[in-house]
CSV table of C-alpha atoms and ligand atoms in Angstrom, one decimal:
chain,number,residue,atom,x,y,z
A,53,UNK,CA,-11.0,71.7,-224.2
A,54,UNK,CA,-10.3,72.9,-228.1
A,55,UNK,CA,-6.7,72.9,-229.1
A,56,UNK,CA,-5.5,75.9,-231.9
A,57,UNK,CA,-2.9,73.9,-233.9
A,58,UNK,CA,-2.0,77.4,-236.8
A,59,UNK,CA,0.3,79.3,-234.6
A,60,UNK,CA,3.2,81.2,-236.7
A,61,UNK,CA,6.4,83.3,-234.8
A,62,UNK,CA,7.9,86.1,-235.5
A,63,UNK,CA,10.8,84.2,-237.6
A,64,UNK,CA,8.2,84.2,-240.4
A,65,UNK,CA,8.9,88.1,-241.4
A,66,UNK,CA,5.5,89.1,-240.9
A,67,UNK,CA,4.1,87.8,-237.2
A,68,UNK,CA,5.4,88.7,-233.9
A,69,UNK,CA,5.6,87.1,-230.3
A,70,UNK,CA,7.8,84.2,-229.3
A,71,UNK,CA,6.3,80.8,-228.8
A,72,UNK,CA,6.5,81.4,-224.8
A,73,UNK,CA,4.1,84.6,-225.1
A,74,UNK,CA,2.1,82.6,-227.2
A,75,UNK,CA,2.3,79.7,-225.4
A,76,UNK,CA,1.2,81.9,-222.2
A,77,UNK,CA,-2.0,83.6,-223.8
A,78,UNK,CA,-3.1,79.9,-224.5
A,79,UNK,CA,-3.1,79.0,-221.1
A,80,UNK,CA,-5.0,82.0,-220.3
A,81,UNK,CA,-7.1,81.0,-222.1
A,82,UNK,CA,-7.9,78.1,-221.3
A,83,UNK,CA,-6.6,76.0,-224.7
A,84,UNK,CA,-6.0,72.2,-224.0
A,85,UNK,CA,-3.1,72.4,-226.4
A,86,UNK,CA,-1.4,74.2,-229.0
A,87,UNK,CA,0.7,73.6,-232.1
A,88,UNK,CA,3.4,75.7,-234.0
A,89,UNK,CA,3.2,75.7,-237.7
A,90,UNK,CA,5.1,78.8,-238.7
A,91,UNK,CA,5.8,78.7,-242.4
A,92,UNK,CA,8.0,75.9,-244.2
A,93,UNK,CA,11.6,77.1,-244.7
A,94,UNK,CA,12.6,76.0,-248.5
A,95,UNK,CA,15.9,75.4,-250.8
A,96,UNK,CA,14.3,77.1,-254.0
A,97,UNK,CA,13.7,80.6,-253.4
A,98,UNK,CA,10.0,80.0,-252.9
A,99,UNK,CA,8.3,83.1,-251.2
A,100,UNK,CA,11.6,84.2,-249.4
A,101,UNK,CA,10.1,87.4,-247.7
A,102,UNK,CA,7.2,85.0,-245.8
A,103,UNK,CA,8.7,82.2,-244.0
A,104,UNK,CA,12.1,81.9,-241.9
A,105,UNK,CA,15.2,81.5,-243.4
A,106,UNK,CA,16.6,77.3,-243.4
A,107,UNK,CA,19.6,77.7,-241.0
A,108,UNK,CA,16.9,79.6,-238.7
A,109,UNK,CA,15.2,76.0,-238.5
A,110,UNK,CA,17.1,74.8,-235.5
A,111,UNK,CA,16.4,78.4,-233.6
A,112,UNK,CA,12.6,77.5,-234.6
A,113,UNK,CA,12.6,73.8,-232.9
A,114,UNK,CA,14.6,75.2,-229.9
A,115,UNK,CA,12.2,78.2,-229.1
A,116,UNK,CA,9.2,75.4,-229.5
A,117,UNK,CA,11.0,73.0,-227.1
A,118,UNK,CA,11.5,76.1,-224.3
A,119,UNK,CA,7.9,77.1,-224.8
A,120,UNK,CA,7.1,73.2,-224.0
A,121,UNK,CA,9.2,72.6,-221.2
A,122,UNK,CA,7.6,75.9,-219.6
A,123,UNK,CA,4.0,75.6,-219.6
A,124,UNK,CA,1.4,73.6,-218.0
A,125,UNK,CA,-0.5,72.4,-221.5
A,126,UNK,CA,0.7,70.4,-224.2
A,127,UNK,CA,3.2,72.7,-227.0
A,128,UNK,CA,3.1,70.2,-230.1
A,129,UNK,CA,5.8,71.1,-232.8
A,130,UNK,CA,4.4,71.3,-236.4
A,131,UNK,CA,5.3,73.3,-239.6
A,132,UNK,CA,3.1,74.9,-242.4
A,133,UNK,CA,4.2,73.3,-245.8
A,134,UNK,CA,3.4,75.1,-249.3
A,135,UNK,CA,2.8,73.4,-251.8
A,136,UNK,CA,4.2,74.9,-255.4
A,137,UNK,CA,5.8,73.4,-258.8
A,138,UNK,CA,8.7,71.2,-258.2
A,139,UNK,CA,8.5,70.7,-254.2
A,140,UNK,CA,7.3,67.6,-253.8
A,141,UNK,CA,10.7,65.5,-253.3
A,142,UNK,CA,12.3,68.0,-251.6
A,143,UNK,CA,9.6,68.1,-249.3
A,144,UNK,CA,8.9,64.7,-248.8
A,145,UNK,CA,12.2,64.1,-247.7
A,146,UNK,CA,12.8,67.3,-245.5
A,147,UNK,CA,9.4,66.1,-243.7
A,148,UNK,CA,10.2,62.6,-243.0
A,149,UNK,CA,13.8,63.6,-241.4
A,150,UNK,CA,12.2,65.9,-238.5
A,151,UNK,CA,9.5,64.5,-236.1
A,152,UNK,CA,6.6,66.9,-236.3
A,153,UNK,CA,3.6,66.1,-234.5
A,154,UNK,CA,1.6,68.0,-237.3
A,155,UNK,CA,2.4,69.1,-240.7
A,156,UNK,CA,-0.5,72.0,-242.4
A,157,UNK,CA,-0.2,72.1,-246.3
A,158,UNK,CA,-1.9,75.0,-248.3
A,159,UNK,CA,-1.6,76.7,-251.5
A,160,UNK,CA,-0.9,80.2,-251.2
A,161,UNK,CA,0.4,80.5,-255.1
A,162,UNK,CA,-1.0,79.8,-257.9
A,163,UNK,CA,2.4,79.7,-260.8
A,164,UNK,CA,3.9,82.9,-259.7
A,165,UNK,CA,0.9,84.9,-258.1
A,166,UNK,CA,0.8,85.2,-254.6
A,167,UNK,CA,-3.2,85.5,-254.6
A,168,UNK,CA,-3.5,85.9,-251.2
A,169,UNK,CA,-0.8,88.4,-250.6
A,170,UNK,CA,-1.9,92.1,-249.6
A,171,UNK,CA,0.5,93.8,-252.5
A,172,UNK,CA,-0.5,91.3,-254.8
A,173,UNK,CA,-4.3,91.4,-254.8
A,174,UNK,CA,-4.7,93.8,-257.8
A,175,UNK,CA,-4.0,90.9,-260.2
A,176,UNK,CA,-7.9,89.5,-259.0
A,177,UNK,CA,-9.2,92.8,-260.9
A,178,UNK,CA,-8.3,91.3,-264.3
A,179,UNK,CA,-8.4,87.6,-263.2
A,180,UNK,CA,-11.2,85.2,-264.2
A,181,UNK,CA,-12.8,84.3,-260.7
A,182,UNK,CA,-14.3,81.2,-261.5
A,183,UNK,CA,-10.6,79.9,-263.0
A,184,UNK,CA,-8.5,81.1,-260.3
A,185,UNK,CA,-10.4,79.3,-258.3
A,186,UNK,CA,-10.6,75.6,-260.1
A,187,UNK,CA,-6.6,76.1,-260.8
A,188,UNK,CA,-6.3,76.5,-256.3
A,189,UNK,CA,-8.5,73.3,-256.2
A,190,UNK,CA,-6.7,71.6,-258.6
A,191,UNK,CA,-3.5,72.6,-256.4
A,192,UNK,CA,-5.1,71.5,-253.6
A,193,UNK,CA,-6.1,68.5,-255.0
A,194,UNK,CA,-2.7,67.5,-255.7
A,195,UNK,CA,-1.2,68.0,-252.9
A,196,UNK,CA,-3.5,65.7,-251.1
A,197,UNK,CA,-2.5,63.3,-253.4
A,198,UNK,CA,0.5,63.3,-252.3
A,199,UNK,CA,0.0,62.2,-248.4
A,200,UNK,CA,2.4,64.7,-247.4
A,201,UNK,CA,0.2,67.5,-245.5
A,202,UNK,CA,-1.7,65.9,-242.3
A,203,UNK,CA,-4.2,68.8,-242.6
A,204,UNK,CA,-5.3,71.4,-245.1
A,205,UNK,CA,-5.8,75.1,-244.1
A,206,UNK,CA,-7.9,77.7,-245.0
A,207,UNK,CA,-9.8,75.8,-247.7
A,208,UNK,CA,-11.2,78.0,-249.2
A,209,UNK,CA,-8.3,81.0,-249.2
A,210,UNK,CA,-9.1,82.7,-252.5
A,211,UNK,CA,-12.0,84.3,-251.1
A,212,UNK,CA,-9.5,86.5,-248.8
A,213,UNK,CA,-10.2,89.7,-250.8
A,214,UNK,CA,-13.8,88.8,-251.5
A,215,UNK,CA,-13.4,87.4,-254.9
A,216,UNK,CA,-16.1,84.6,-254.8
A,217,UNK,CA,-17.8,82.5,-257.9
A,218,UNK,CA,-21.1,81.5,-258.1
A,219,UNK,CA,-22.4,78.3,-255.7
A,220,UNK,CA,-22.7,76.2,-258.5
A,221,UNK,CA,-19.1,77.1,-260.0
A,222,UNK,CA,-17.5,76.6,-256.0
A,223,UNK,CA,-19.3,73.2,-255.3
A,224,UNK,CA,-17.8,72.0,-259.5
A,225,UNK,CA,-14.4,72.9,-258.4
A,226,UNK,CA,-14.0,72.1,-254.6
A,227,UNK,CA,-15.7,68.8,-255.2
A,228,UNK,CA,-12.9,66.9,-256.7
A,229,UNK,CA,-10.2,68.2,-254.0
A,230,UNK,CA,-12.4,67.4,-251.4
A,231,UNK,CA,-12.7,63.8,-252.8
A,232,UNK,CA,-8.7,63.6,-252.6
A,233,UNK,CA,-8.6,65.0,-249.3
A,234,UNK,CA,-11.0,62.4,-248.2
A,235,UNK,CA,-9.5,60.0,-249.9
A,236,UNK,CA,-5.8,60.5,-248.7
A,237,UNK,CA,-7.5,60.5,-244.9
A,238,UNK,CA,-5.9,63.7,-243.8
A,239,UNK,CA,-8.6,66.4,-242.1
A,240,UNK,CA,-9.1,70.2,-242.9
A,241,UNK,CA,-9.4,72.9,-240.6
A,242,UNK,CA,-11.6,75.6,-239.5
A,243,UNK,CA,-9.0,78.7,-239.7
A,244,UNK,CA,-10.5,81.9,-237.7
A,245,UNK,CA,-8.2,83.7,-239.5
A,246,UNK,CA,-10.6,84.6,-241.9
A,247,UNK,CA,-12.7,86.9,-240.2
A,248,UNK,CA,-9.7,89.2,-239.6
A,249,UNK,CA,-9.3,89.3,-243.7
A,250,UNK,CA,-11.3,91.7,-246.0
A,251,UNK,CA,-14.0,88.4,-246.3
A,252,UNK,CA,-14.7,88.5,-242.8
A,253,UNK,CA,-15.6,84.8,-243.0
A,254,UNK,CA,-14.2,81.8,-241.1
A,255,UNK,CA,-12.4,79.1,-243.7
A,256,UNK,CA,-13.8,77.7,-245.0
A,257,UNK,CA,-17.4,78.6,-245.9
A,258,UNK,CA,-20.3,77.0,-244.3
A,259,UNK,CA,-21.1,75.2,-248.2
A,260,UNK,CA,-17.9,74.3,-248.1
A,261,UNK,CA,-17.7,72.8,-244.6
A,262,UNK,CA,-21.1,70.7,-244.9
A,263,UNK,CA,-20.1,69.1,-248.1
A,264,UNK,CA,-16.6,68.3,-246.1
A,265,UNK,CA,-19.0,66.7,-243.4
A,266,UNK,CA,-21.4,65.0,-245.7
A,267,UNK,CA,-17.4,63.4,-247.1
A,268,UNK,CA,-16.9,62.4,-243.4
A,269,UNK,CA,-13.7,64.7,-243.9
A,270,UNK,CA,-12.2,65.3,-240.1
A,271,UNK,CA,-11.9,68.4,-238.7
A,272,UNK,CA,-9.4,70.4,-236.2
A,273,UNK,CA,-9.0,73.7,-235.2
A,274,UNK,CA,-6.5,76.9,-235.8
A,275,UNK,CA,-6.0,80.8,-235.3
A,276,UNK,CA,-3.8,81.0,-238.1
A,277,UNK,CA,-2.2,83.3,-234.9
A,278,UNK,CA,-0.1,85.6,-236.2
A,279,UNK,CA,0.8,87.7,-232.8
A,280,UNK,CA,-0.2,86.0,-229.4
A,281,UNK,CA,-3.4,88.1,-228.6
A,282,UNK,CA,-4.9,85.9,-231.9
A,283,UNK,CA,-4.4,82.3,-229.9
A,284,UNK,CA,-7.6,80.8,-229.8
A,285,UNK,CA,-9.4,84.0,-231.5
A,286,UNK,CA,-12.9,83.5,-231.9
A,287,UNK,CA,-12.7,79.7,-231.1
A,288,UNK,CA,-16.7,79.9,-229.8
A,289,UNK,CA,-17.8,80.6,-233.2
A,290,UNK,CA,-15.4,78.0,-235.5
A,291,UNK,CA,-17.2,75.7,-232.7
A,292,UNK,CA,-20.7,76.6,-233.5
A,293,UNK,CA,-19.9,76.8,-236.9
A,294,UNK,CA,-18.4,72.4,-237.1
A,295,UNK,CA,-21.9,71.9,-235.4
A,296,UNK,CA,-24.1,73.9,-237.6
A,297,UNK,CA,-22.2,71.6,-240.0
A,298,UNK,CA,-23.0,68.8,-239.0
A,299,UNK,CA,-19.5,67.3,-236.8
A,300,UNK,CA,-19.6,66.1,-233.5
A,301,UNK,CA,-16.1,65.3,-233.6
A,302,UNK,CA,-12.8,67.0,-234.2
A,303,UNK,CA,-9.2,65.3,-234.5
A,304,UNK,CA,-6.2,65.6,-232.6
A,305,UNK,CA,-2.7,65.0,-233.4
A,306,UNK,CA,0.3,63.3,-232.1
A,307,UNK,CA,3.8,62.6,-233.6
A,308,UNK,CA,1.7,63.0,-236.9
A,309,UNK,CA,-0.8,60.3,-236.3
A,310,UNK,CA,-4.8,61.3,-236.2
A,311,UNK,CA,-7.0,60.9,-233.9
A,312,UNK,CA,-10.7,61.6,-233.2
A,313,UNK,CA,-12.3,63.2,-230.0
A,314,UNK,CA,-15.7,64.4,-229.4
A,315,UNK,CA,-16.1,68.1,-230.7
A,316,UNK,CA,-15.3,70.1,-227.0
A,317,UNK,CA,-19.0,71.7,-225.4
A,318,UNK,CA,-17.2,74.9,-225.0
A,319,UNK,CA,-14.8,77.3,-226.7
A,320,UNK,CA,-11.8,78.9,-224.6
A,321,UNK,CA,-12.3,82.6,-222.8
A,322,UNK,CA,-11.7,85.4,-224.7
B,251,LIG,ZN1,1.8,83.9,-242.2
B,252,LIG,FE1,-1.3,79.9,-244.8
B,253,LIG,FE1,-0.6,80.1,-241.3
B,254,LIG,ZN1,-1.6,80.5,-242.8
């Protein structure tokens, strides 16, 4: 069975559900496993309003652990890293002293615009498309670079409000950060969170996902759940989707080590 490894909690400011409801609607479901990755606490002020405070860490690990110890599927314990100006050693250090079994990096900033943020979309009316977009892939690209993230979500993010450039423009710019993804060895994921957005689209895009395939980039699999109903959301069609794609197989995780599996026949129920 599929696992949904982009599951947030409420200590995030802006989800609900502990990870024991969430934990619950997965095995309803059906999921084989889940992961948390609520956002990345960090020292700098980064995003405050959007990810638990850093003495709230420990309350974080504990809730995981009790949704593990109650439920009959695996609960793996991950985190959602940003990547922004200035992080990296912080991070790299903060990462290596906790043992996650799964660590998601994505961009959500680009300098000080939140470009994904509700209240901060009406900066895309005077922004040039095409160079929004090459500045997130360049973002992106770094922070594969880095071999910190094991995963990146929602590739293809910017297109949240519907703010897309032209094929040609999209293949110029994703190309070289899909190289470096490939290239550091780390997968991507299909993020169902998309179709509850304004884009109504699955990250990332079906261009996007073939050219990831045609890379022989690994896939896996999340919600980007950001209240329990949303655990394994529309799982049936991110599943069609990797196979209209081209993937047979999908990647699971362990202690932060990768490993491949057949792509599951079936999604969970709904
Ligand atoms: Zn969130
Ligand atoms: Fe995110
Ligand atoms: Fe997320
Ligand atoms: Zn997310």
């Amino acid at each position: 069975m599929i696992a949904d490894y982009h599951i947030h909690t409420s200590l995030c400011k802006h989800a609900e559900g502990t990870p024991v409801e969430y934990a619950k609607v997965a095995v309803a479901r059906g999921l084989s496993e889940i992961c948390f990755t609520d956002h990345a606490p960090t020292p700098h002020g980064y995003d405050p309003r959007n990810r638990m405070e850093l003495d709230q860490f420990p309350e974080y690990m504990q809730m995981v652990k009790e949704a593990r110890e109650g439920a009959p599927i695996e609960v793996l314990i991950g985190i959602e890293a940003d990547y922004y100006e200035g992080c990296d050693d912080y991070l790299s250090n903060w990462l290596e002293s906790h043992n996650f079994d799964l660590v998601i990096g994505s961009v959500h900033y680009i300098g000080g615009w939140g470009f994904d943020d509700p209240s901060q979309k009406e900066a895309w009316k005077r922004a040039d498309v095409s160079s929004v977009w090459k500045d997130y892939f360049s973002l992106v690209a770094r922070f594969a670079r880095t071999g910190l993230p094991d995963a990146i979500a929602h590739l293809d993010l910017p297109k949240k409000f519907g703010y897309i450039p032209a094929e040609n423009e999209l293949v110029d710019s994703a190309g070289p950060a899909l190289d470096a993804i490939k290239r550091a060895g780390i997968a991507i994921e299909i993020n169902t969170g998309g179709l509850r957005k304004p884009v109504k689209e699955m990250y990332p895009s079906p261009l996007l996902l073939k050219m990831a395939n045609e890379k022989e980039i690994p896939i896996c699999f999340g919600s980007d759940a950001h209240a329990p109903d949303q655990v394994g959301a529309d799982f049936d069609k991110a599943l069609c989707l990797a196979r209209e794609c081209g993937y047979t197989t999908c990647v699971r995780y362990r202690g932060r080590n990768q490993e491949t599996v057949p792509l599951p026949s079936q999604g969970p129920g709904q």
